[in-house]
Structure formats: C-alpha cells, structure tokens
Amino acid sequence: MFGNAFGWPHLIVLLVIILLLFGAPKLPGLARSLGQSMRIFRGEMKTMKDENGKDVPVTDDPATEADGTTKPKP
C-alpha cells in the first residue's frame, strides 16, 4: 500500500482507532461525507484537466519558452 511503511496490521489498528473515536453510529455518515468529498475532488480535477487541454496553445516552434520569452532564430 505505502511501500514498507504500512502493512495490514497497521491498517486494522487504524480502523479500530477510527471506530473508537467516531463510534459505530457515525461511521456511515463519515463514509458518505468522505465519498462526496472524493467525488467533488475528482470532478474538479477532471474539469481542470479538460480546461488545460483546451486552453494550452500548441506550437511547433521550440524557440518559445514557458515564460513567454523568445530566443533569437539563426
């Protein structure tokens, strides 16, 4: 999952701690809220990706740099 940092035992302990902190009745609402947040985040990322694909001008001129300056052509 995260290389050698976390394993299944660590994940189980983490889930038990979350269960103790929030309690069983609040877990469905917490999961629902997390799911909605992830859905919104993915939607925004997709929107940004779509906008970047349309707004970026495509040029075949390698003389133009990213900061807008140009190099003199030989």
Coordinates of N, CA and C in Angstrom, one line a residue:
M1 N 0.8 -1.2 0.0 CA 0.0 0.0 0.0 C 0.9 1.2 0.0
F2 N 1.7 1.5 1.0 CA 2.6 2.6 1.1 C 4.0 2.1 1.2
G3 N 4.3 1.1 0.4 CA 5.7 0.6 0.5 C 5.8 -0.2 1.7
N4 N 6.9 0.0 2.5 CA 7.1 -0.8 3.7 C 6.6 0.0 5.0
A5 N 6.0 1.2 4.8 CA 5.6 2.0 5.9 C 4.4 1.4 6.6
F6 N 3.4 0.9 5.9 CA 2.2 0.4 6.5 C 1.9 -1.0 5.9
G7 N 1.4 -1.8 6.8 CA 1.0 -3.2 6.4 C -0.4 -3.4 6.9
W8 N -0.9 -4.6 6.7 CA -2.3 -4.9 7.1 C -2.5 -4.8 8.6
P9 N -1.6 -5.2 9.4 CA -1.8 -5.0 10.9 C -2.0 -3.5 11.2
H10 N -1.2 -2.6 10.6 CA -1.3 -1.2 10.9 C -2.6 -0.7 10.4
L11 N -3.1 -1.1 9.3 CA -4.4 -0.7 8.8 C -5.5 -1.1 9.7
I12 N -5.5 -2.3 10.2 CA -6.5 -2.8 11.1 C -6.5 -2.0 12.4
V13 N -5.3 -1.7 12.9 CA -5.3 -0.9 14.2 C -5.8 0.5 13.9
L14 N -5.5 1.1 12.7 CA -6.0 2.4 12.4 C -7.5 2.4 12.3
L15 N -8.1 1.3 11.7 CA -9.6 1.3 11.6 C -10.2 1.1 13.0
V16 N -9.6 0.3 13.8 CA -10.1 0.2 15.2 C -10.1 1.5 15.9
I17 N -9.0 2.3 15.8 CA -8.9 3.6 16.4 C -10.0 4.5 15.9
I18 N -10.2 4.5 14.6 CA -11.3 5.4 14.0 C -12.6 5.0 14.5
L19 N -12.9 3.7 14.7 CA -14.1 3.2 15.2 C -14.3 3.7 16.6
L20 N -13.3 3.6 17.4 CA -13.4 4.1 18.8 C -13.6 5.6 18.9
L21 N -12.9 6.3 18.1 CA -13.1 7.8 18.1 C -14.4 8.3 17.7
F22 N -14.9 7.8 16.6 CA -16.2 8.3 16.0 C -17.4 7.5 16.4
G23 N -17.2 6.3 16.8 CA -18.4 5.4 17.2 C -19.0 4.8 16.0
A24 N -19.7 3.7 16.2 CA -20.3 2.9 15.1 C -21.4 3.7 14.5
P25 N -22.3 4.4 15.2 CA -23.4 5.1 14.5 C -23.0 6.3 13.6
K26 N -21.8 6.9 13.8 CA -21.4 8.0 13.0 C -20.6 7.5 11.8
L27 N -20.2 6.3 11.7 CA -19.3 5.8 10.6 C -20.0 5.9 9.2
P28 N -21.3 5.5 9.1 CA -21.9 5.7 7.8 C -21.9 7.1 7.3
G29 N -22.2 8.0 8.1 CA -22.2 9.4 7.8 C -20.8 9.9 7.4
L30 N -19.8 9.5 8.1 CA -18.5 9.8 7.9 C -18.0 9.3 6.5
A31 N -18.4 8.0 6.2 CA -18.0 7.4 4.9 C -18.8 8.1 3.8
R32 N -20.0 8.5 4.0 CA -20.8 9.2 3.0 C -20.1 10.6 2.7
S33 N -19.8 11.3 3.7 CA -19.1 12.6 3.6 C -17.8 12.4 2.8
L34 N -17.0 11.4 3.2 CA -15.8 11.2 2.5 C -16.0 10.9 1.0
G35 N -17.0 10.1 0.7 CA -17.3 9.7 -0.7 C -17.7 11.0 -1.5
Q36 N -18.5 11.8 -0.9 CA -18.9 13.0 -1.6 C -17.7 14.0 -1.8
S37 N -16.9 14.1 -0.8 CA -15.7 14.9 -1.0 C -14.8 14.4 -2.1
M38 N -14.6 13.1 -2.2 CA -13.8 12.5 -3.2 C -14.4 12.7 -4.6
R39 N -15.7 12.6 -4.7 CA -16.4 12.8 -5.9 C -16.3 14.2 -6.4
I40 N -16.4 15.2 -5.5 CA -16.2 16.6 -5.9 C -14.8 16.8 -6.3
F41 N -13.8 16.3 -5.6 CA -12.4 16.5 -5.9 C -12.1 15.9 -7.3
R42 N -12.6 14.7 -7.6 CA -12.3 14.1 -8.9 C -13.0 14.9 -10.0
G43 N -14.2 15.4 -9.8 CA -14.9 16.3 -10.8 C -14.1 17.5 -11.0
E44 N -13.6 18.2 -10.0 CA -12.8 19.4 -10.2 C -11.5 19.1 -10.9
M45 N -10.8 18.0 -10.6 CA -9.6 17.6 -11.3 C -9.9 17.3 -12.8
K46 N -11.0 16.7 -13.1 CA -11.4 16.4 -14.5 C -11.6 17.7 -15.2
T47 N -12.3 18.7 -14.5 CA -12.6 20.0 -15.1 C -11.3 20.7 -15.4
M48 N -10.3 20.7 -14.5 CA -9.1 21.4 -14.7 C -8.3 20.7 -15.8
K49 N -8.3 19.4 -15.9 CA -7.6 18.7 -17.0 C -8.2 19.1 -18.3
D50 N -9.6 19.1 -18.4 CA -10.2 19.5 -19.7 C -9.9 20.9 -20.1
E51 N -9.9 21.8 -19.1 CA -9.6 23.2 -19.4 C -8.2 23.4 -19.8
N52 N -7.2 22.7 -19.2 CA -5.8 22.8 -19.6 C -5.6 22.2 -21.0
G53 N -6.3 21.2 -21.3 CA -6.2 20.6 -22.7 C -6.7 21.6 -23.8
K54 N -7.7 22.4 -23.5 CA -8.2 23.3 -24.5 C -7.5 24.6 -24.5
D55 N -7.1 25.1 -23.4 CA -6.5 26.4 -23.3 C -5.1 26.5 -23.7
V56 N -4.3 25.4 -23.6 CA -2.9 25.5 -23.9 C -2.7 25.6 -25.4
P57 N -2.1 26.6 -25.9 CA -1.8 26.7 -27.4 C -0.7 25.7 -27.8
V58 N -1.0 25.0 -28.8 CA 0.0 24.1 -29.4 C 0.8 24.7 -30.4
T59 N 2.2 24.8 -30.2 CA 3.0 25.4 -31.2 C 4.1 24.4 -31.5
D60 N 4.6 24.5 -32.7 CA 5.8 23.6 -33.1 C 7.1 24.4 -33.1
D61 N 7.0 25.6 -32.6 CA 8.2 26.5 -32.5 C 8.9 26.2 -31.2
P62 N 10.1 25.6 -31.2 CA 10.8 25.3 -30.0 C 11.5 26.6 -29.4
A63 N 11.5 27.7 -30.2 CA 12.1 28.9 -29.7 C 11.3 29.6 -28.6
T64 N 10.0 29.3 -28.4 CA 9.2 29.9 -27.4 C 9.4 29.1 -26.1
E65 N 9.7 29.8 -25.0 CA 9.9 29.2 -23.7 C 8.6 29.3 -23.0
A66 N 8.6 28.6 -21.8 CA 7.4 28.6 -21.0 C 7.1 29.9 -20.4
D67 N 8.1 30.8 -20.2 CA 7.8 32.1 -19.5 C 7.4 33.2 -20.6
G68 N 7.3 32.8 -21.8 CA 6.8 33.7 -22.8 C 7.9 34.5 -23.6
T69 N 9.2 34.3 -23.2 CA 10.3 34.9 -23.9 C 10.7 34.1 -25.1
T70 N 11.3 34.7 -26.0 CA 11.7 34.0 -27.3 C 13.2 34.1 -27.4
K71 N 13.7 33.1 -28.0 CA 15.2 33.1 -28.4 C 15.3 33.6 -29.8
P72 N 16.4 34.2 -30.1 CA 16.6 34.7 -31.5 C 16.8 33.5 -32.4
K73 N 16.2 33.5 -33.6 CA 16.3 32.4 -34.5 C 17.6 32.7 -35.4
P74 N 18.3 31.7 -35.7 CA 19.5 31.9 -36.5 C 19.2 32.2 -38.0

